[in-house]
Tab-separated table of C-alpha atoms in Angstrom:
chain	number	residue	atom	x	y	z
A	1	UNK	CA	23.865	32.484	1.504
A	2	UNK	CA	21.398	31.135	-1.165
A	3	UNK	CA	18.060	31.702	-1.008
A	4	UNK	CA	17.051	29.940	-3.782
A	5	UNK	CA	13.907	26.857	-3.832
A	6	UNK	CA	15.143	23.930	-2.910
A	7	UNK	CA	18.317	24.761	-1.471
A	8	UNK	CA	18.847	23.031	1.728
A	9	UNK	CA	20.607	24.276	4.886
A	10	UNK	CA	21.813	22.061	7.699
A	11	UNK	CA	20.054	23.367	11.047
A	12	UNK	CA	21.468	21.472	14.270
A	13	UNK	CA	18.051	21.234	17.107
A	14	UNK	CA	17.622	19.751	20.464
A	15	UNK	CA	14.032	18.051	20.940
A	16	UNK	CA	12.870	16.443	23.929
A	17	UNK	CA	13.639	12.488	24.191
A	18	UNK	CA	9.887	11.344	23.867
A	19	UNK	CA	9.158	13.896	20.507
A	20	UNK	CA	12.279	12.880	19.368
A	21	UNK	CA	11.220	8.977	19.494
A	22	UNK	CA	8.066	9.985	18.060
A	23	UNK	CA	9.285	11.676	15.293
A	24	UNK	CA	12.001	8.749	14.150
A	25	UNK	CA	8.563	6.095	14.713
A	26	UNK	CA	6.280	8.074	12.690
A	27	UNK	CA	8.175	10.263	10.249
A	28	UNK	CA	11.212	8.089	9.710
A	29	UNK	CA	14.796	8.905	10.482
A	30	UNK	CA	15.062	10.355	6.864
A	31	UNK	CA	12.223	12.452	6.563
A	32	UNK	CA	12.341	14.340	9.905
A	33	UNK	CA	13.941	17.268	7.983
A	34	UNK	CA	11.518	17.571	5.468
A	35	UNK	CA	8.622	17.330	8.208
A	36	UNK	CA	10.382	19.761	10.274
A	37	UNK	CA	10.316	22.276	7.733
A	38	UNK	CA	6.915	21.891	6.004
A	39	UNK	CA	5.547	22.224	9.264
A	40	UNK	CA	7.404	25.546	9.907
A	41	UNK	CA	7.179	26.726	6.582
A	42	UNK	CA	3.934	28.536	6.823
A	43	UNK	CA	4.966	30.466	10.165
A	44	UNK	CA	8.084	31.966	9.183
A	45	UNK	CA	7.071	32.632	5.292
A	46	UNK	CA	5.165	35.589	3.888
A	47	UNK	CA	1.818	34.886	2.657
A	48	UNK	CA	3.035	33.960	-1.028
A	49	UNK	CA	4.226	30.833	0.083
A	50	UNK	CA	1.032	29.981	1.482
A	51	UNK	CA	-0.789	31.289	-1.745
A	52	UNK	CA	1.588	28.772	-3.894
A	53	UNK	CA	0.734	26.020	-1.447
A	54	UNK	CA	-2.802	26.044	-1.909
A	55	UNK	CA	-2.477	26.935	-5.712
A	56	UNK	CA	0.096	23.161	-5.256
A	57	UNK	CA	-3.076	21.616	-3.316
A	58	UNK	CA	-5.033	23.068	-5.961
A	59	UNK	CA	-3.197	21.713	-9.001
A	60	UNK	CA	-3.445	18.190	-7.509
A	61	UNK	CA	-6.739	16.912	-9.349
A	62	UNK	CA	-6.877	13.417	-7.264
A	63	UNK	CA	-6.669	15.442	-4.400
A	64	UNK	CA	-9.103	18.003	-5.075
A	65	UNK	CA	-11.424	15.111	-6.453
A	66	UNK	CA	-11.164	13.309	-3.312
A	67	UNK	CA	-11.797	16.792	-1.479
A	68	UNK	CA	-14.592	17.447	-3.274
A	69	UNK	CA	-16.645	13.853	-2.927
A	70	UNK	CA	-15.720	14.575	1.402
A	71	UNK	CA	-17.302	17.808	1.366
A	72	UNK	CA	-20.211	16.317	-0.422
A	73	UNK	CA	-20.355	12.976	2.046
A	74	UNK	CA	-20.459	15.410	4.708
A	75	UNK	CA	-23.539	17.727	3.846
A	76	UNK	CA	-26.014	15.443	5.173
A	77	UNK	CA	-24.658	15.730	8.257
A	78	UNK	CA	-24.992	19.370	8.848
A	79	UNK	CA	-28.669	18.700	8.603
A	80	UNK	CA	-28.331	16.608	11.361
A	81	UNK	CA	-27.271	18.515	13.778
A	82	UNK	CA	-30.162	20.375	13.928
């Protein structure tokens, strides 16, 4: 068995009807996989592959950009609320 990034394993699952639906509407029949495993990812991995996930985020400069102007949008509001 590999355990080297990006090698791919096929995993057969059974899924309810309905989340099954839901998944081939939103995700698409092709990326259900992907989705499946990102979203497990950080539950069955040590902490290192949340660290390079973040550092991944972090290396995205649009997305950090668009982070950034949010957090600063949304400042006003915590004033607000008092």
């Amino acid at each position: 068995m590999s355990n080297r990034p990006g090698t791919q394993r096929k995993l057969t699952i059974t899924v309810d009807a309905d989340v099954y639906e839901a998944l081939h509407a939103r995700i698409g029949p092709r990326g259900i996989g992907r989705f499946l495993s990102d979203l497990a990812r950080p539950h069955v991995m040590g902490g290192e592959a949340l660290a390079e996930g973040y550092a991944a985020m972090a290396a995205d400069e649009t997305r950090e950009r668009e982070a950034e102007e949010w957090a600063e949008a949304t400042i006003g509001d915590v004033a607000d609320d008092r």
